[in-house]
Amino acid sequence: MCKYTKMFRELRQVLRAVMLSRKRRQRYGLKTVGGLLVFLWTETGTSFKSLSCTVAAAGPWCTEIKKKALQAVLTDLKESLFLCPGPCPEPDPEELCAFTDLYGSLKLLVSFQMIDARGFSPELLAHLESFLHTFSLANAGIKTHLKFKFNQQTLQQEFRVKIKSKVAKVDQPSVILDVTCKTQPPECVKKGCWCQGGHPVRGDRLPLSIPAQVMDQGLYGELSVQPVTLLSPCVLQYPNLETQLTHIQLLVYSPSNVPVTGPSTFFQIIPAHLDCEELGCHGLHCSSFKDLVYSGGTVYTVEQENWEDPEQESRLPSIQQSVRLFLFLQHSDPFTSQLSDDMATEALIEHHLEDILSNNRQAVTAALHTEIKNVLKAQNRRKKDQEKLHSAVKVILSSSVSIVSCSSNLDFRNACLNSMKVCDTHELSASLCESLKRVTSWKFIPKGKCYSAQMKEYPESNEPTRSEI
Amino acid sequence: MDTGGVLELFSEVEKLRVQLMNNVEVMPDCQRVEGEVSHKEILTCIENIILGIVTSLSKDEAPILALPNRSSWANISFDSAIGLQMVSGSSITTIRSDCPSSVTKFAQIVKILSVIYRLVQSNSYATKRDIYYSNTQLFGSQSAVDSIVDDISCMLKVPRRSLHVLATSKGLISGDLCYMEEDGTRIDCYSSSTGKGVPDVNSRLMVRKLWDTLHIPVFALVDADPHGIEIMCIYKYGSVAMSFEAHSLTVPSVMWLGLLPSDLQRLRVPEDALIPLTKRDESKLSSLLKRPYLTSQPDWQREMELMQQTKVKAEIQSLAAIAPDFLTNTYLPNKLRYGGWV
């Protein structure tokens, strides 16, 4: 197994333990505010340098953690999984000062040795960043920090979340998503008229049947998957803009809300099972999975119909969009009562995920088809509206200009030309065309639920600012 | 029939004519025939609309058109001398150019305005059918063109004929009548006309012209059913859709000659010639009884209430069940002789 895979497995186990221990404690109304620090560092003064990892947590979000139970699980992990069992070095407390200054005293501190530091490469850091970014997308209430100290060099990164949105799950605690949109608004958009966030849409929860061979391994109870889609950028306030879906990013999360990493054969080949014609697109192609092992799930490129129109240049503008499709795995078993049971269950789910998905191929494919179709339905409706606007605009312009051109009323003609600040009817035609296209395409209708005002960091709060059901 | 017989036949009609001349305000032709709105006025009205569109675009605002609402009773008032007419300050419908649901109508209106502009400018004429066929994809249907032409007529506050847009023929006039058109053309026809159902504007104009010019009583012979009564009301009082032109289209002196619901009982029309009222008929009848002009027509109200009670209707042809020539040889002559109208 790749050395990085093992390292990530350990980190994920620690995170899983922390997340499960708080989830078990309180089903609803979890405090979600606080900080999480992943600190990679090298220890000096030994015969060889090893890379250590410290996971620290502080703030209200981890007050519900049952420390005894968590400690027991972490001890087991250290003995069974960690590469370098035995006493682990602890980080210099000075390195954690900045973190505790922000979030208060530490509620959790776990350290373990990862790999021989000589095996370190920048690729490791990139993968770790990607993993933690994916973690913060679905745990946006927790401020995630990554700190790296190697050879006296220190790098720090905060996975800052500008806009959060709570999504309720059936019979499960809500999830706080990062819905910040990083797309810059086009130049013609006025200040305060661009939604800087997204509006997650919860799909239907899909029960999953557990294959017999997985049950034999000890996985019982009820398993399901909850899809949530997030379209970005949001153009709800611009009803006449044409949109074009270019990418779909599929992210899978375990019941503890920790990202499931690793390439998934099942999701890679799913485009072959989708009816693209029914969806209204030319095709879906899975991106190369070279980068998918640790990073952002599975990415599909959406191939749209190539509309060849001689007048295509004169068509109204369109906005490219992408969809983030979250798949939250959910599990419940009334016969499990210990944190260690939850840890074991989750390990089983992740280990047998391909088998579970294959066992439910038709249902999962249909569910994904439905989610993508709903996104494309809106896009297709906009396209139809655009075509209507486009053909009507041509008639309006030609009819208006024809009246101006053949009028013998000098006052009328001059009034029209002066109004548009042009010299003749030819320029008038071009100027009217540009203006009419602009006012029709960029028609703006403010929506209360959009994040259009000048944004600032949201203050710390137990409740996220918006809730979406 | 000799002269004495003819005079006797129409003595009641003549009395009615004298009564109408005394009671109904008859305006001189030069005021009634409105007139030809000048070409220049039409062109200026259209130019003002286009200038409005250009001005909106110069301010980066989506142009809108405001159409008076021709389908709402709230915009109608009743005048016994005129009939149903559109009130000033009536509610309007806005047609936006930046809304997919209305942009096509916006384009249709501007397109037809440009067609009308050319027609008026060149003093040529086209039918509504011609306009439809000039761009069937844009207009979709003939009825869309018809409706927009009437909307433009209402918006510009000019009669449709001033827009140089003609309707295809619907009504038919026949009888011992001839008249001269403005360009000197002599038209020979007969003195009875049929609108073939709900009358179009030209049919109504013709009847109106006959009244204005000849001051002869106008009698309506319609089926004894709610639809027939409604047709008669359109001639007499006008329609909601064309209320903006009421003063040139309505003939408030129209009298209901037949077929009256009371005639069915009086003449003992055979039962198998009678048709039960449908739910739709009953609904229309109730609606007619609520019309503002019925309050000044108690005789009409009584006839309609009788129809409500008996719950039957009949066509004019039902008189043929009494005798094949009953309508022309007995019914109509007696009606005219003895003043059997309401």
mmCIF file of N, CA and C in Angstrom, chain A residues 240 385 388-389 392 395-396 399-400 402-404 406-409 412 415-416 419-420 432 435-436 438-440 443, chain B residues 46-47 50-51 54-55 57-58 60-63 97-100 103-104 106-107 110-111 113-114 117-118 121 138:
data_model
loop_
_atom_site.group_PDB
_atom_site.id
_atom_site.type_symbol
_atom_site.label_atom_id
_atom_site.label_comp_id
_atom_site.label_asym_id
_atom_site.label_seq_id
_atom_site.Cartn_x
_atom_site.Cartn_y
_atom_site.Cartn_z
ATOM 1 N N ASN A 240 -32.876 35.234 -16.591
ATOM 2 C CA ASN A 240 -32.765 35.119 -18.049
ATOM 3 C C ASN A 240 -31.391 34.657 -18.533
ATOM 4 N N ASP A 385 -35.841 29.565 -22.609
ATOM 5 C CA ASP A 385 -36.207 30.969 -22.413
ATOM 6 C C ASP A 385 -35.274 31.876 -23.211
ATOM 7 N N LYS A 388 -36.215 31.956 -26.782
ATOM 8 C CA LYS A 388 -37.409 32.788 -26.994
ATOM 9 C C LYS A 388 -37.017 34.259 -26.985
ATOM 10 N N LEU A 389 -36.194 34.624 -26.014
ATOM 11 C CA LEU A 389 -35.769 36.015 -25.909
ATOM 12 C C LEU A 389 -34.970 36.417 -27.144
ATOM 13 N N ALA A 392 -37.174 36.888 -30.215
ATOM 14 C CA ALA A 392 -38.046 38.068 -30.065
ATOM 15 C C ALA A 392 -37.235 39.349 -30.161
ATOM 16 N N VAL A 395 -36.757 40.468 -33.701
ATOM 17 C CA VAL A 395 -37.962 41.068 -34.306
ATOM 18 C C VAL A 395 -38.172 42.485 -33.777
ATOM 19 N N ILE A 396 -38.004 42.643 -32.465
ATOM 20 C CA ILE A 396 -38.206 43.964 -31.851
ATOM 21 C C ILE A 396 -37.244 44.975 -32.475
ATOM 22 N N SER A 399 -38.047 45.671 -36.317
ATOM 23 C CA SER A 399 -39.288 46.438 -36.492
ATOM 24 C C SER A 399 -39.094 47.883 -36.047
ATOM 25 N N SER A 400 -38.435 48.073 -34.911
ATOM 26 C CA SER A 400 -38.235 49.438 -34.401
ATOM 27 C C SER A 400 -37.351 50.234 -35.340
ATOM 28 N N SER A 402 -36.829 49.705 -38.439
ATOM 29 C CA SER A 402 -37.497 49.933 -39.739
ATOM 30 C C SER A 402 -38.398 51.170 -39.657
ATOM 31 N N ILE A 403 -39.066 51.357 -38.525
ATOM 32 C CA ILE A 403 -39.931 52.532 -38.382
ATOM 33 C C ILE A 403 -39.093 53.804 -38.353
ATOM 34 N N VAL A 404 -37.980 53.770 -37.632
ATOM 35 C CA VAL A 404 -37.128 54.953 -37.569
ATOM 36 C C VAL A 404 -36.552 55.268 -38.945
ATOM 37 N N CYS A 406 -37.689 54.546 -41.967
ATOM 38 C CA CYS A 406 -38.560 55.041 -43.044
ATOM 39 C C CYS A 406 -39.426 56.210 -42.597
ATOM 40 N N SER A 407 -39.158 56.736 -41.400
ATOM 41 C CA SER A 407 -39.940 57.885 -40.964
ATOM 42 C C SER A 407 -39.447 59.160 -41.637
ATOM 43 N N SER A 408 -40.412 60.022 -41.979
ATOM 44 C CA SER A 408 -40.026 61.314 -42.562
ATOM 45 C C SER A 408 -40.104 62.409 -41.495
ATOM 46 N N ASN A 409 -40.342 61.992 -40.256
ATOM 47 C CA ASN A 409 -40.448 62.943 -39.150
ATOM 48 C C ASN A 409 -39.051 63.167 -38.566
ATOM 49 N N PHE A 412 -38.619 63.112 -34.771
ATOM 50 C CA PHE A 412 -38.653 61.747 -34.226
ATOM 51 C C PHE A 412 -37.318 61.052 -34.446
ATOM 52 N N ALA A 415 -34.652 62.522 -32.251
ATOM 53 C CA ALA A 415 -34.853 62.162 -30.841
ATOM 54 C C ALA A 415 -34.325 60.761 -30.569
ATOM 55 N N CYS A 416 -34.570 59.848 -31.512
ATOM 56 C CA CYS A 416 -34.083 58.468 -31.339
ATOM 57 C C CYS A 416 -32.553 58.424 -31.381
ATOM 58 N N SER A 419 -31.031 60.096 -28.325
ATOM 59 C CA SER A 419 -31.256 59.295 -27.126
ATOM 60 C C SER A 419 -30.151 58.252 -26.960
ATOM 61 N N MET A 420 -29.795 57.632 -28.059
ATOM 62 C CA MET A 420 -28.781 56.567 -27.991
ATOM 63 C C MET A 420 -27.384 57.108 -28.294
ATOM 64 N N LEU A 432 -28.926 49.803 -30.159
ATOM 65 C CA LEU A 432 -30.172 49.261 -29.591
ATOM 66 C C LEU A 432 -30.023 47.768 -29.342
ATOM 67 N N SER A 435 -27.946 47.157 -26.232
ATOM 68 C CA SER A 435 -28.675 47.544 -25.032
ATOM 69 C C SER A 435 -29.801 46.570 -24.714
ATOM 70 N N LEU A 436 -30.533 46.169 -25.735
ATOM 71 C CA LEU A 436 -31.659 45.264 -25.501
ATOM 72 C C LEU A 436 -31.174 43.898 -25.014
ATOM 73 N N ARG A 438 -28.493 43.385 -23.368
ATOM 74 C CA ARG A 438 -27.972 43.556 -22.009
ATOM 75 C C ARG A 438 -29.117 43.583 -20.993
ATOM 76 N N VAL A 439 -30.148 44.379 -21.292
ATOM 77 C CA VAL A 439 -31.212 44.511 -20.287
ATOM 78 C C VAL A 439 -32.033 43.221 -20.163
ATOM 79 N N THR A 440 -32.126 42.451 -21.259
ATOM 80 C CA THR A 440 -32.890 41.201 -21.160
ATOM 81 C C THR A 440 -32.062 40.106 -20.483
ATOM 82 N N LYS A 443 -31.308 40.790 -16.589
ATOM 83 C CA LYS A 443 -32.448 41.179 -15.758
ATOM 84 C C LYS A 443 -32.204 40.656 -14.350
ATOM 85 N N ILE B 46 -47.579 55.975 -33.427
ATOM 86 C CA ILE B 46 -46.663 54.826 -33.493
ATOM 87 C C ILE B 46 -45.230 55.272 -33.192
ATOM 88 N N GLU B 47 -44.863 56.432 -33.732
ATOM 89 C CA GLU B 47 -43.506 56.940 -33.469
ATOM 90 C C GLU B 47 -43.289 57.174 -31.976
ATOM 91 N N ILE B 50 -42.405 53.924 -30.366
ATOM 92 C CA ILE B 50 -41.025 53.510 -30.665
ATOM 93 C C ILE B 50 -40.034 54.384 -29.907
ATOM 94 N N LEU B 51 -40.329 55.667 -29.829
ATOM 95 C CA LEU B 51 -39.437 56.559 -29.079
ATOM 96 C C LEU B 51 -39.396 56.146 -27.606
ATOM 97 N N VAL B 54 -36.998 53.269 -27.402
ATOM 98 C CA VAL B 54 -35.601 53.709 -27.530
ATOM 99 C C VAL B 54 -35.148 54.430 -26.260
ATOM 100 N N THR B 55 -36.029 55.250 -25.717
ATOM 101 C CA THR B 55 -35.674 55.993 -24.494
ATOM 102 C C THR B 55 -35.404 55.033 -23.336
ATOM 103 N N LEU B 57 -34.313 52.002 -23.533
ATOM 104 C CA LEU B 57 -33.030 51.321 -23.767
ATOM 105 C C LEU B 57 -31.848 52.262 -23.529
ATOM 106 N N SER B 58 -32.062 53.548 -23.802
ATOM 107 C CA SER B 58 -30.965 54.500 -23.572
ATOM 108 C C SER B 58 -30.659 54.617 -22.088
ATOM 109 N N ASP B 60 -30.862 52.011 -20.137
ATOM 110 C CA ASP B 60 -30.595 50.626 -19.710
ATOM 111 C C ASP B 60 -31.763 50.013 -18.946
ATOM 112 N N GLU B 61 -32.961 50.388 -19.370
ATOM 113 C CA GLU B 61 -34.167 49.803 -18.763
ATOM 114 C C GLU B 61 -34.868 48.967 -19.819
ATOM 115 N N ALA B 62 -35.507 47.898 -19.369
ATOM 116 C CA ALA B 62 -36.229 47.048 -20.312
ATOM 117 C C ALA B 62 -37.499 47.763 -20.767
ATOM 118 N N PRO B 63 -37.720 47.893 -22.084
ATOM 119 C CA PRO B 63 -38.937 48.560 -22.555
ATOM 120 C C PRO B 63 -40.177 47.766 -22.166
ATOM 121 N N SER B 97 -40.516 43.373 -22.092
ATOM 122 C CA SER B 97 -39.612 42.811 -23.103
ATOM 123 C C SER B 97 -38.524 41.960 -22.473
ATOM 124 N N ASP B 98 -38.449 41.933 -21.124
ATOM 125 C CA ASP B 98 -37.374 41.156 -20.484
ATOM 126 C C ASP B 98 -37.923 39.930 -19.760
ATOM 127 N N CYS B 99 -39.119 39.533 -20.129
ATOM 128 C CA CYS B 99 -39.736 38.392 -19.471
ATOM 129 C C CYS B 99 -40.057 37.345 -20.542
ATOM 130 N N PRO B 100 -39.535 36.122 -20.448
ATOM 131 C CA PRO B 100 -39.775 35.124 -21.500
ATOM 132 C C PRO B 100 -41.249 34.868 -21.780
ATOM 133 N N VAL B 103 -42.294 38.260 -23.862
ATOM 134 C CA VAL B 103 -41.450 38.908 -24.874
ATOM 135 C C VAL B 103 -41.948 38.627 -26.293
ATOM 136 N N THR B 104 -42.529 37.454 -26.487
ATOM 137 C CA THR B 104 -43.043 37.142 -27.833
ATOM 138 C C THR B 104 -44.191 38.079 -28.177
ATOM 139 N N PHE B 106 -44.643 41.028 -26.995
ATOM 140 C CA PHE B 106 -44.022 42.341 -27.198
ATOM 141 C C PHE B 106 -43.532 42.436 -28.643
ATOM 142 N N ALA B 107 -42.846 41.404 -29.101
ATOM 143 C CA ALA B 107 -42.309 41.404 -30.466
ATOM 144 C C ALA B 107 -43.432 41.430 -31.492
ATOM 145 N N VAL B 110 -44.814 45.013 -31.723
ATOM 146 C CA VAL B 110 -43.924 45.943 -32.423
ATOM 147 C C VAL B 110 -43.885 45.621 -33.910
ATOM 148 N N LYS B 111 -43.926 44.351 -34.214
ATOM 149 C CA LYS B 111 -43.914 43.941 -35.625
ATOM 150 C C LYS B 111 -45.160 44.465 -36.349
ATOM 151 N N LEU B 113 -47.024 46.910 -35.441
ATOM 152 C CA LEU B 113 -46.925 48.378 -35.515
ATOM 153 C C LEU B 113 -46.105 48.791 -36.725
ATOM 154 N N SER B 114 -45.033 48.054 -36.992
ATOM 155 C CA SER B 114 -44.196 48.418 -38.147
ATOM 156 C C SER B 114 -44.947 48.153 -39.454
ATOM 157 N N TYR B 117 -47.479 50.933 -39.786
ATOM 158 C CA TYR B 117 -46.767 52.173 -40.123
ATOM 159 C C TYR B 117 -46.544 52.263 -41.626
ATOM 160 N N ARG B 118 -46.077 51.162 -42.210
ATOM 161 C CA ARG B 118 -45.824 51.132 -43.656
ATOM 162 C C ARG B 118 -47.110 51.278 -44.457
ATOM 163 N N GLN B 121 -48.370 54.840 -44.159
ATOM 164 C CA GLN B 121 -47.453 55.750 -44.847
ATOM 165 C C GLN B 121 -47.641 55.669 -46.366
ATOM 166 N N LEU B 138 -43.730 33.741 -36.079
ATOM 167 C CA LEU B 138 -43.782 34.721 -34.999
ATOM 168 C C LEU B 138 -45.168 34.757 -34.380
#
